[in-house]
PDB file of C-alpha atoms in Angstrom:
ATOM      1  CA  UNK A   6      75.081 178.459 159.388  1.00  0.00           C
ATOM      2  CA  UNK A   7      75.611 179.335 162.919  1.00  0.00           C
ATOM      3  CA  UNK A   8      79.000 178.676 164.393  1.00  0.00           C
ATOM      4  CA  UNK A   9      77.914 175.420 165.940  1.00  0.00           C
ATOM      5  CA  UNK A  10      80.409 173.389 167.839  1.00  0.00           C
ATOM      6  CA  UNK A  11      79.663 170.146 165.966  1.00  0.00           C
ATOM      7  CA  UNK A  12      82.460 167.672 165.943  1.00  0.00           C
ATOM      8  CA  UNK A  13      83.595 167.361 162.368  1.00  0.00           C
ATOM      9  CA  UNK A  14      86.486 165.822 160.688  1.00  0.00           C
ATOM     10  CA  UNK A  15      88.650 168.772 159.886  1.00  0.00           C
ATOM     11  CA  UNK A  16      92.182 168.991 158.567  1.00  0.00           C
ATOM     12  CA  UNK A  17      94.916 169.407 161.147  1.00  0.00           C
ATOM     13  CA  UNK A  18      95.742 172.951 162.133  1.00  0.00           C
ATOM     14  CA  UNK A  19      98.141 174.444 159.663  1.00  0.00           C
ATOM     15  CA  UNK A  20      96.919 172.376 156.837  1.00  0.00           C
ATOM     16  CA  UNK A  21      98.431 169.248 155.435  1.00  0.00           C
ATOM     17  CA  UNK A  22     102.017 168.970 154.548  1.00  0.00           C
ATOM     18  CA  UNK A  23     103.249 169.162 150.972  1.00  0.00           C
ATOM     19  CA  UNK A  24     102.151 166.258 148.759  1.00  0.00           C
ATOM     20  CA  UNK A  25     104.721 164.991 146.338  1.00  0.00           C
ATOM     21  CA  UNK A  26     103.086 164.347 143.055  1.00  0.00           C
ATOM     22  CA  UNK A  27     106.145 164.429 140.866  1.00  0.00           C
ATOM     23  CA  UNK A  28     107.464 161.039 139.710  1.00  0.00           C
ATOM     24  CA  UNK A  29     109.974 159.556 142.031  1.00  0.00           C
ATOM     25  CA  UNK A  30     111.934 156.632 140.655  1.00  0.00           C
ATOM     26  CA  UNK A  31     115.171 156.714 142.604  1.00  0.00           C
ATOM     27  CA  UNK A  32     118.215 154.982 141.219  1.00  0.00           C
ATOM     28  CA  UNK A  33     119.040 152.357 143.755  1.00  0.00           C
ATOM     29  CA  UNK A  34     120.537 148.943 143.997  1.00  0.00           C
ATOM     30  CA  UNK A  35     123.334 147.472 141.995  1.00  0.00           C
ATOM     31  CA  UNK A  36     123.706 148.024 138.309  1.00  0.00           C
ATOM     32  CA  UNK A  37     122.814 145.301 135.852  1.00  0.00           C
ATOM     33  CA  UNK A  38     126.388 144.429 135.086  1.00  0.00           C
ATOM     34  CA  UNK A  39     127.309 143.962 138.693  1.00  0.00           C
ATOM     35  CA  UNK A  40     124.248 141.797 139.321  1.00  0.00           C
ATOM     36  CA  UNK A  41     125.227 139.666 136.354  1.00  0.00           C
ATOM     37  CA  UNK A  42     128.740 139.474 137.680  1.00  0.00           C
ATOM     38  CA  UNK A  43     127.490 138.408 141.107  1.00  0.00           C
ATOM     39  CA  UNK A  44     125.261 135.737 139.572  1.00  0.00           C
ATOM     40  CA  UNK A  45     128.023 134.416 137.377  1.00  0.00           C
ATOM     41  CA  UNK A  46     130.397 134.524 140.294  1.00  0.00           C
ATOM     42  CA  UNK A  47     128.083 132.509 142.523  1.00  0.00           C
ATOM     43  CA  UNK A  48     127.615 129.969 139.735  1.00  0.00           C
ATOM     44  CA  UNK A  49     131.340 129.671 139.182  1.00  0.00           C
ATOM     45  CA  UNK A  50     131.895 129.173 142.847  1.00  0.00           C
ATOM     46  CA  UNK A  51     129.238 126.473 142.830  1.00  0.00           C
ATOM     47  CA  UNK A  52     130.859 124.739 139.871  1.00  0.00           C
ATOM     48  CA  UNK A  53     134.267 124.884 141.460  1.00  0.00           C
ATOM     49  CA  UNK A  54     132.959 123.258 144.636  1.00  0.00           C
ATOM     50  CA  UNK A  55     131.107 120.665 142.575  1.00  0.00           C
ATOM     51  CA  UNK A  56     134.214 119.729 140.604  1.00  0.00           C
ATOM     52  CA  UNK A  57     136.276 119.496 143.747  1.00  0.00           C
ATOM     53  CA  UNK A  58     133.737 117.250 145.398  1.00  0.00           C
ATOM     54  CA  UNK A  59     133.483 115.112 142.256  1.00  0.00           C
ATOM     55  CA  UNK A  60     137.239 114.606 142.288  1.00  0.00           C
ATOM     56  CA  UNK A  61     137.023 113.644 145.923  1.00  0.00           C
ATOM     57  CA  UNK A  62     134.203 111.219 145.146  1.00  0.00           C
ATOM     58  CA  UNK A  63     136.293 109.713 142.379  1.00  0.00           C
ATOM     59  CA  UNK A  64     139.117 109.171 144.836  1.00  0.00           C
ATOM     60  CA  UNK A  65     136.726 107.484 147.261  1.00  0.00           C
ATOM     61  CA  UNK A  66     135.339 105.336 144.468  1.00  0.00           C
ATOM     62  CA  UNK A  67     138.850 104.288 143.474  1.00  0.00           C
ATOM     63  CA  UNK A  68     139.488 103.314 147.063  1.00  0.00           C
ATOM     64  CA  UNK A  69     136.399 101.141 147.198  1.00  0.00           C
ATOM     65  CA  UNK A  70     137.212  99.537 143.867  1.00  0.00           C
ATOM     66  CA  UNK A  71     140.727  98.790 145.086  1.00  0.00           C
ATOM     67  CA  UNK A  72     139.275  97.009 148.069  1.00  0.00           C
ATOM     68  CA  UNK A  73     137.381  94.813 145.610  1.00  0.00           C
ATOM     69  CA  UNK A  74     140.512  94.273 143.500  1.00  0.00           C
ATOM     70  CA  UNK A  75     142.441  93.177 146.552  1.00  0.00           C
ATOM     71  CA  UNK A  76     139.802  90.637 147.530  1.00  0.00           C
ATOM     72  CA  UNK A  77     139.192  89.127 144.100  1.00  0.00           C
ATOM     73  CA  UNK A  78     141.757  86.308 144.202  1.00  0.00           C
ATOM     74  CA  UNK A  79     140.407  85.065 147.474  1.00  0.00           C
ATOM     75  CA  UNK A  80     136.823  85.038 146.280  1.00  0.00           C
ATOM     76  CA  UNK A  81     137.754  83.513 142.941  1.00  0.00           C
ATOM     77  CA  UNK A  82     139.752  80.724 144.555  1.00  0.00           C
ATOM     78  CA  UNK A  83     136.943  79.908 146.951  1.00  0.00           C
ATOM     79  CA  UNK A  84     134.380  79.918 144.193  1.00  0.00           C
ATOM     80  CA  UNK A  85     136.544  77.632 142.069  1.00  0.00           C
ATOM     81  CA  UNK A  86     136.880  75.169 144.881  1.00  0.00           C
ATOM     82  CA  UNK A  87     133.170  75.231 145.585  1.00  0.00           C
ATOM     83  CA  UNK A  88     132.317  74.716 141.921  1.00  0.00           C
ATOM     84  CA  UNK A  89     134.739  71.840 141.525  1.00  0.00           C
ATOM     85  CA  UNK A  90     133.434  70.219 144.665  1.00  0.00           C
ATOM     86  CA  UNK A  91     129.840  70.466 143.435  1.00  0.00           C
ATOM     87  CA  UNK A  92     130.801  69.055 140.057  1.00  0.00           C
ATOM     88  CA  UNK A  93     132.545  66.175 141.765  1.00  0.00           C
ATOM     89  CA  UNK A  94     129.469  65.407 143.851  1.00  0.00           C
ATOM     90  CA  UNK A  95     127.245  65.598 140.792  1.00  0.00           C
ATOM     91  CA  UNK A  96     129.552  63.213 138.964  1.00  0.00           C
ATOM     92  CA  UNK A  97     129.381  60.671 141.746  1.00  0.00           C
ATOM     93  CA  UNK A  98     125.592  60.981 141.908  1.00  0.00           C
ATOM     94  CA  UNK A  99     125.457  60.492 138.181  1.00  0.00           C
ATOM     95  CA  UNK A 100     127.548  57.339 138.426  1.00  0.00           C
ATOM     96  CA  UNK A 101     125.147  55.991 141.038  1.00  0.00           C
ATOM     97  CA  UNK A 102     121.987  56.979 139.200  1.00  0.00           C
ATOM     98  CA  UNK A 103     122.941  55.838 135.691  1.00  0.00           C
ATOM     99  CA  UNK A 104     124.465  52.569 136.795  1.00  0.00           C
ATOM    100  CA  UNK A 105     122.688  50.066 134.648  1.00  0.00           C
ATOM    101  CA  UNK A 106     121.974  52.242 131.646  1.00  0.00           C
ATOM    102  CA  UNK A 107     123.708  50.795 128.586  1.00  0.00           C
ATOM    103  CA  UNK A 108     125.873  53.049 126.466  1.00  0.00           C
ATOM    104  CA  UNK A 109     126.226  55.849 129.016  1.00  0.00           C
ATOM    105  CA  UNK A 110     129.674  57.087 129.858  1.00  0.00           C
ATOM    106  CA  UNK A 111     129.677  58.750 133.244  1.00  0.00           C
ATOM    107  CA  UNK A 112     130.812  62.357 133.182  1.00  0.00           C
ATOM    108  CA  UNK A 113     131.003  62.404 129.418  1.00  0.00           C
ATOM    109  CA  UNK A 114     131.826  65.765 127.979  1.00  0.00           C
ATOM    110  CA  UNK A 115     128.820  67.079 126.086  1.00  0.00           C
ATOM    111  CA  UNK A 116     131.049  69.321 123.968  1.00  0.00           C
ATOM    112  CA  UNK A 117     133.502  68.304 121.282  1.00  0.00           C
ATOM    113  CA  UNK A 118     136.400  70.078 122.931  1.00  0.00           C
ATOM    114  CA  UNK A 119     138.833  69.591 125.751  1.00  0.00           C
ATOM    115  CA  UNK A 120     138.772  73.007 127.286  1.00  0.00           C
ATOM    116  CA  UNK A 121     137.114  73.989 130.537  1.00  0.00           C
ATOM    117  CA  UNK A 122     133.515  74.976 130.001  1.00  0.00           C
ATOM    118  CA  UNK A 123     132.085  77.031 132.842  1.00  0.00           C
ATOM    119  CA  UNK A 124     129.244  75.022 134.392  1.00  0.00           C
ATOM    120  CA  UNK A 125     125.756  76.504 134.353  1.00  0.00           C
ATOM    121  CA  UNK A 126     124.089  77.307 137.643  1.00  0.00           C
ATOM    122  CA  UNK A 127     121.269  74.917 136.842  1.00  0.00           C
ATOM    123  CA  UNK A 128     123.795  72.195 136.117  1.00  0.00           C
ATOM    124  CA  UNK A 129     125.581  72.710 139.407  1.00  0.00           C
ATOM    125  CA  UNK A 130     122.473  72.854 141.550  1.00  0.00           C
ATOM    126  CA  UNK A 131     120.683  70.115 139.685  1.00  0.00           C
ATOM    127  CA  UNK A 132     120.350  67.649 142.517  1.00  0.00           C
ATOM    128  CA  UNK A 133     119.815  70.137 145.294  1.00  0.00           C
ATOM    129  CA  UNK A 134     116.575  71.707 146.565  1.00  0.00           C
ATOM    130  CA  UNK A 135     115.260  74.461 144.325  1.00  0.00           C
ATOM    131  CA  UNK A 136     115.639  76.980 147.116  1.00  0.00           C
ATOM    132  CA  UNK A 137     119.407  76.825 146.814  1.00  0.00           C
ATOM    133  CA  UNK A 138     119.261  77.511 143.104  1.00  0.00           C
ATOM    134  CA  UNK A 139     116.982  80.509 143.629  1.00  0.00           C
ATOM    135  CA  UNK A 140     119.223  81.804 146.355  1.00  0.00           C
ATOM    136  CA  UNK A 141     122.228  81.525 144.096  1.00  0.00           C
ATOM    137  CA  UNK A 142     120.545  83.228 141.189  1.00  0.00           C
ATOM    138  CA  UNK A 143     118.546  85.954 142.901  1.00  0.00           C
ATOM    139  CA  UNK A 144     119.991  86.167 146.387  1.00  0.00           C
ATOM    140  CA  UNK A 145     122.144  89.143 145.527  1.00  0.00           C
ATOM    141  CA  UNK A 146     119.050  91.208 144.749  1.00  0.00           C
ATOM    142  CA  UNK A 147     117.459  90.618 148.117  1.00  0.00           C
ATOM    143  CA  UNK A 148     120.108  92.455 150.068  1.00  0.00           C
ATOM    144  CA  UNK A 149     120.489  95.489 147.876  1.00  0.00           C
TER     145      UNK A 149
ATOM    146  CA  UNK B  15     141.633  73.186 153.385  1.00  0.00           C
ATOM    147  CA  UNK B  16     139.478  75.401 155.582  1.00  0.00           C
ATOM    148  CA  UNK B  17     137.786  78.374 154.051  1.00  0.00           C
ATOM    149  CA  UNK B  18     137.798  81.861 155.489  1.00  0.00           C
ATOM    150  CA  UNK B  19     134.506  82.276 157.283  1.00  0.00           C
ATOM    151  CA  UNK B  20     134.254  85.980 157.886  1.00  0.00           C
ATOM    152  CA  UNK B  21     131.614  88.395 156.738  1.00  0.00           C
ATOM    153  CA  UNK B  22     131.868  90.950 153.993  1.00  0.00           C
ATOM    154  CA  UNK B  23     132.484  93.989 156.181  1.00  0.00           C
ATOM    155  CA  UNK B  24     135.489  92.254 157.738  1.00  0.00           C
ATOM    156  CA  UNK B  25     136.922  91.497 154.336  1.00  0.00           C
ATOM    157  CA  UNK B  26     136.331  94.992 153.044  1.00  0.00           C
ATOM    158  CA  UNK B  27     137.896  96.547 156.111  1.00  0.00           C
ATOM    159  CA  UNK B  28     141.028  94.481 155.830  1.00  0.00           C
ATOM    160  CA  UNK B  29     141.136  94.574 152.023  1.00  0.00           C
ATOM    161  CA  UNK B  30     143.776  97.252 151.552  1.00  0.00           C
ATOM    162  CA  UNK B  31     146.232  95.647 153.941  1.00  0.00           C
ATOM    163  CA  UNK B  32     145.437  92.218 152.516  1.00  0.00           C
ATOM    164  CA  UNK B  33     146.196  93.521 149.036  1.00  0.00           C
ATOM    165  CA  UNK B  34     149.597  94.759 150.019  1.00  0.00           C
ATOM    166  CA  UNK B  35     150.551  91.807 152.227  1.00  0.00           C
ATOM    167  CA  UNK B  36     149.321  88.791 150.301  1.00  0.00           C
ATOM    168  CA  UNK B  37     150.216  90.372 146.992  1.00  0.00           C
ATOM    169  CA  UNK B  38     152.504  87.657 145.634  1.00  0.00           C
ATOM    170  CA  UNK B  39     150.211  84.681 146.105  1.00  0.00           C
ATOM    171  CA  UNK B  40     147.237  86.628 144.783  1.00  0.00           C
ATOM    172  CA  UNK B  41     148.985  87.767 141.641  1.00  0.00           C
ATOM    173  CA  UNK B  42     150.319  84.299 140.895  1.00  0.00           C
ATOM    174  CA  UNK B  43     146.890  82.761 141.267  1.00  0.00           C
ATOM    175  CA  UNK B  44     145.261  85.352 139.040  1.00  0.00           C
ATOM    176  CA  UNK B  45     147.972  84.944 136.409  1.00  0.00           C
ATOM    177  CA  UNK B  46     147.541  81.187 136.427  1.00  0.00           C
ATOM    178  CA  UNK B  47     143.770  81.480 136.198  1.00  0.00           C
ATOM    179  CA  UNK B  48     143.853  83.917 133.335  1.00  0.00           C
ATOM    180  CA  UNK B  49     146.462  82.058 131.335  1.00  0.00           C
ATOM    181  CA  UNK B  50     145.221  78.526 131.756  1.00  0.00           C
ATOM    182  CA  UNK B  51     141.536  79.425 131.731  1.00  0.00           C
ATOM    183  CA  UNK B  52     140.929  76.299 133.736  1.00  0.00           C
ATOM    184  CA  UNK B  53     140.307  76.261 137.481  1.00  0.00           C
ATOM    185  CA  UNK B  54     141.422  72.657 137.773  1.00  0.00           C
ATOM    186  CA  UNK B  55     144.975  73.596 136.866  1.00  0.00           C
ATOM    187  CA  UNK B  56     145.253  76.345 139.449  1.00  0.00           C
ATOM    188  CA  UNK B  57     144.286  74.520 142.584  1.00  0.00           C
ATOM    189  CA  UNK B  58     147.789  74.711 144.067  1.00  0.00           C
ATOM    190  CA  UNK B  59     148.025  78.434 143.681  1.00  0.00           C
ATOM    191  CA  UNK B  60     144.536  78.718 145.090  1.00  0.00           C
ATOM    192  CA  UNK B  61     145.656  76.776 148.117  1.00  0.00           C
ATOM    193  CA  UNK B  62     148.539  79.187 148.618  1.00  0.00           C
ATOM    194  CA  UNK B  63     146.121  82.108 148.409  1.00  0.00           C
ATOM    195  CA  UNK B  64     143.972  80.505 151.064  1.00  0.00           C
ATOM    196  CA  UNK B  65     146.944  79.873 153.339  1.00  0.00           C
ATOM    197  CA  UNK B  66     148.161  83.423 152.941  1.00  0.00           C
ATOM    198  CA  UNK B  67     144.734  84.783 153.782  1.00  0.00           C
ATOM    199  CA  UNK B  68     144.391  82.576 156.828  1.00  0.00           C
ATOM    200  CA  UNK B  69     147.814  83.644 157.994  1.00  0.00           C
ATOM    201  CA  UNK B  70     146.914  87.259 157.467  1.00  0.00           C
ATOM    202  CA  UNK B  71     143.770  87.043 159.554  1.00  0.00           C
ATOM    203  CA  UNK B  72     145.556  85.059 162.217  1.00  0.00           C
ATOM    204  CA  UNK B  73     148.154  87.784 162.490  1.00  0.00           C
ATOM    205  CA  UNK B  74     145.509  90.475 162.804  1.00  0.00           C
ATOM    206  CA  UNK B  75     143.695  88.452 165.402  1.00  0.00           C
ATOM    207  CA  UNK B  76     146.904  88.000 167.368  1.00  0.00           C
ATOM    208  CA  UNK B  77     147.585  91.689 167.601  1.00  0.00           C
ATOM    209  CA  UNK B  78     145.189  94.583 166.957  1.00  0.00           C
ATOM    210  CA  UNK B  79     142.035  92.537 167.318  1.00  0.00           C
ATOM    211  CA  UNK B  80     140.030  95.205 169.165  1.00  0.00           C
ATOM    212  CA  UNK B  81     140.722  98.094 166.851  1.00  0.00           C
ATOM    213  CA  UNK B  82     139.959  95.863 163.882  1.00  0.00           C
ATOM    214  CA  UNK B  83     136.683  94.766 165.447  1.00  0.00           C
ATOM    215  CA  UNK B  84     135.729  98.380 166.016  1.00  0.00           C
ATOM    216  CA  UNK B  85     136.600  99.219 162.443  1.00  0.00           C
ATOM    217  CA  UNK B  86     134.547  96.529 160.858  1.00  0.00           C
ATOM    218  CA  UNK B  87     131.575  96.996 163.121  1.00  0.00           C
ATOM    219  CA  UNK B  88     131.583 100.643 162.089  1.00  0.00           C
ATOM    220  CA  UNK B  89     131.722  99.586 158.431  1.00  0.00           C
ATOM    221  CA  UNK B  90     128.940  97.101 158.944  1.00  0.00           C
ATOM    222  CA  UNK B  91     126.658  99.825 160.219  1.00  0.00           C
ATOM    223  CA  UNK B  92     125.985 101.275 156.788  1.00  0.00           C
ATOM    224  CA  UNK B  93     124.326  99.360 153.983  1.00  0.00           C
ATOM    225  CA  UNK B  94     127.118  99.832 151.489  1.00  0.00           C
ATOM    226  CA  UNK B  95     130.014  99.617 153.947  1.00  0.00           C
ATOM    227  CA  UNK B  96     131.274 103.028 152.890  1.00  0.00           C
ATOM    228  CA  UNK B  97     134.868 103.526 153.773  1.00  0.00           C
ATOM    229  CA  UNK B  98     134.558 107.248 154.174  1.00  0.00           C
ATOM    230  CA  UNK B  99     132.233 107.062 157.157  1.00  0.00           C
ATOM    231  CA  UNK B 100     134.753 105.248 159.303  1.00  0.00           C
ATOM    232  CA  UNK B 101     137.920 107.268 158.934  1.00  0.00           C
ATOM    233  CA  UNK B 102     138.628 107.543 162.674  1.00  0.00           C
ATOM    234  CA  UNK B 103     138.498 103.841 163.321  1.00  0.00           C
ATOM    235  CA  UNK B 104     140.517 103.273 160.189  1.00  0.00           C
ATOM    236  CA  UNK B 105     143.176 105.607 161.496  1.00  0.00           C
ATOM    237  CA  UNK B 106     143.282 103.785 164.820  1.00  0.00           C
ATOM    238  CA  UNK B 107     143.509 100.392 163.113  1.00  0.00           C
ATOM    239  CA  UNK B 108     146.221 101.625 160.741  1.00  0.00           C
ATOM    240  CA  UNK B 109     148.388 103.036 163.471  1.00  0.00           C
ATOM    241  CA  UNK B 110     147.953  99.884 165.566  1.00  0.00           C
ATOM    242  CA  UNK B 111     148.929  97.634 162.678  1.00  0.00           C
ATOM    243  CA  UNK B 112     151.853  99.830 161.788  1.00  0.00           C
ATOM    244  CA  UNK B 113     153.194  99.804 165.319  1.00  0.00           C
ATOM    245  CA  UNK B 114     152.797  96.141 166.008  1.00  0.00           C
ATOM    246  CA  UNK B 115     153.251  94.480 162.639  1.00  0.00           C
ATOM    247  CA  UNK B 116     154.964  97.113 160.552  1.00  0.00           C
ATOM    248  CA  UNK B 117     152.415  97.053 157.748  1.00  0.00           C
ATOM    249  CA  UNK B 118     151.727 100.213 155.824  1.00  0.00           C
ATOM    250  CA  UNK B 119     148.440 100.927 154.140  1.00  0.00           C
ATOM    251  CA  UNK B 120     149.005 101.266 150.401  1.00  0.00           C
ATOM    252  CA  UNK B 121     148.353 104.717 148.955  1.00  0.00           C
ATOM    253  CA  UNK B 122     145.586 105.416 146.531  1.00  0.00           C
ATOM    254  CA  UNK B 123     146.122 103.698 143.188  1.00  0.00           C
ATOM    255  CA  UNK B 124     148.859 101.320 144.262  1.00  0.00           C
ATOM    256  CA  UNK B 125     146.683  98.240 144.259  1.00  0.00           C
ATOM    257  CA  UNK B 126     145.324  98.928 140.788  1.00  0.00           C
ATOM    258  CA  UNK B 127     148.732  99.141 139.151  1.00  0.00           C
ATOM    259  CA  UNK B 128     149.556  96.628 136.443  1.00  0.00           C
ATOM    260  CA  UNK B 129     152.320  94.349 137.678  1.00  0.00           C
ATOM    261  CA  UNK B 130     154.580  91.764 136.132  1.00  0.00           C
ATOM    262  CA  UNK B 131     154.499  88.424 137.875  1.00  0.00           C
ATOM    263  CA  UNK B 132     157.543  86.190 138.025  1.00  0.00           C
ATOM    264  CA  UNK B 133     156.521  82.542 137.997  1.00  0.00           C
ATOM    265  CA  UNK B 134     158.231  79.269 137.377  1.00  0.00           C
ATOM    266  CA  UNK B 135     155.157  77.893 135.648  1.00  0.00           C
ATOM    267  CA  UNK B 136     155.585  77.744 131.875  1.00  0.00           C
ATOM    268  CA  UNK B 137     153.192  79.532 129.568  1.00  0.00           C
ATOM    269  CA  UNK B 138     150.591  77.067 128.297  1.00  0.00           C
ATOM    270  CA  UNK B 139     150.464  76.739 124.549  1.00  0.00           C
ATOM    271  CA  UNK B 140     146.970  76.518 123.066  1.00  0.00           C
ATOM    272  CA  UNK B 141     145.093  77.356 126.245  1.00  0.00           C
ATOM    273  CA  UNK B 142     141.857  77.308 124.325  1.00  0.00           C
ATOM    274  CA  UNK B 143     142.462  73.754 123.046  1.00  0.00           C
ATOM    275  CA  UNK B 144     141.676  74.925 119.557  1.00  0.00           C
ATOM    276  CA  UNK B 145     141.991  72.635 116.586  1.00  0.00           C
ATOM    277  CA  UNK B 146     144.937  73.208 114.264  1.00  0.00           C
ATOM    278  CA  UNK B 147     144.349  76.168 112.053  1.00  0.00           C
ATOM    279  CA  UNK B 148     143.956  75.509 108.288  1.00  0.00           C
ATOM    280  CA  UNK B 149     146.913  76.230 106.068  1.00  0.00           C
ATOM    281  CA  UNK B 150     147.064  79.623 104.413  1.00  0.00           C
ATOM    282  CA  UNK B 151     146.282  79.895 100.714  1.00  0.00           C
ATOM    283  CA  UNK B 152     149.240  79.174  98.447  1.00  0.00           C
ATOM    284  CA  UNK B 153     151.074  82.103  96.935  1.00  0.00           C
ATOM    285  CA  UNK B 154     149.675  83.039  93.497  1.00  0.00           C
ATOM    286  CA  UNK B 155     152.273  82.554  90.763  1.00  0.00           C
ATOM    287  CA  UNK B 156     152.521  84.846  87.763  1.00  0.00           C
ATOM    288  CA  UNK B 157     151.559  88.402  87.054  1.00  0.00           C
ATOM    289  CA  UNK B 158     148.187  89.679  88.254  1.00  0.00           C
ATOM    290  CA  UNK B 159     146.299  91.491  85.492  1.00  0.00           C
ATOM    291  CA  UNK B 160     142.977  93.320  85.714  1.00  0.00           C
ATOM    292  CA  UNK B 161     140.056  91.333  84.302  1.00  0.00           C
ATOM    293  CA  UNK B 162     139.940  91.187  80.512  1.00  0.00           C
ATOM    294  CA  UNK B 163     136.446  92.454  79.695  1.00  0.00           C
ATOM    295  CA  UNK B 164     135.864  94.451  82.814  1.00  0.00           C
ATOM    296  CA  UNK B 165     134.007  93.422  85.892  1.00  0.00           C
ATOM    297  CA  UNK B 166     131.669  90.487  85.445  1.00  0.00           C
ATOM    298  CA  UNK B 167     129.238  91.780  87.997  1.00  0.00           C
ATOM    299  CA  UNK B 168     125.736  92.454  86.806  1.00  0.00           C
ATOM    300  CA  UNK B 169     125.591  96.158  85.923  1.00  0.00           C
ATOM    301  CA  UNK B 170     129.113  97.247  85.692  1.00  0.00           C
ATOM    302  CA  UNK B 171     130.934  97.053  82.413  1.00  0.00           C
ATOM    303  CA  UNK B 172     134.152  98.633  83.380  1.00  0.00           C
TER     304      UNK B 172
END
């Protein structure tokens, strides 16, 4: 062929550089043992923080429970008074309602014993609108 | 006998101080309630508890009302009234109460200690109103021997 000046894709002058064809797997990075150690170390650190925070949470929980302990007598006393008042009102209502019925002792104990039997919610709220009974039984759930 | 009409956040905020101040009346009422198992018998102690609580809140209201209001409004902000979210206001309220009234907040675990209560009320006998128990079996006289022809149960012959 004649030495024609056609633009062709030729290699750069001087040829290409050396091509590495040998296998090249350099040793780099940490060794297996040290990676294991780092992993275990991070886990241990995580556990340590977790246990510390759990202890702290237990302390906070104890504090909240103590607040409840401190308030219990007050709430119990108020509840007792409210219950006794409701029972008293029910007794008076009963005396009014069952006035002429023969053989009915007002406020008769339905049990064969003298001890205090805790009144049922239905018994306490018998003569009140049903809404109050529902509020007493399920009201706690509404606000949770 | 007026009842304490405050909301729950107020009570929870003041609970620790209330537990250390009104300790005596509270413990007596609880002891009475647990021993007698009858709320009708413990109305007097309950009245004392109420009076103590009213007195307590009156004292707070007299001094330290603003810091207490801040504290319980902060508590009321969260759904559960978590005590740990309001440490700053608690600190302010504590220092105010300590300066003006000399009350110290009890440390962790002091309110849940088991205490002995000194009362003048006698221990009730038979709080459960139980019937008299039957007499125990009489003591067996004579020597006890094993059965003569072995056990009389169905299979066993020894």
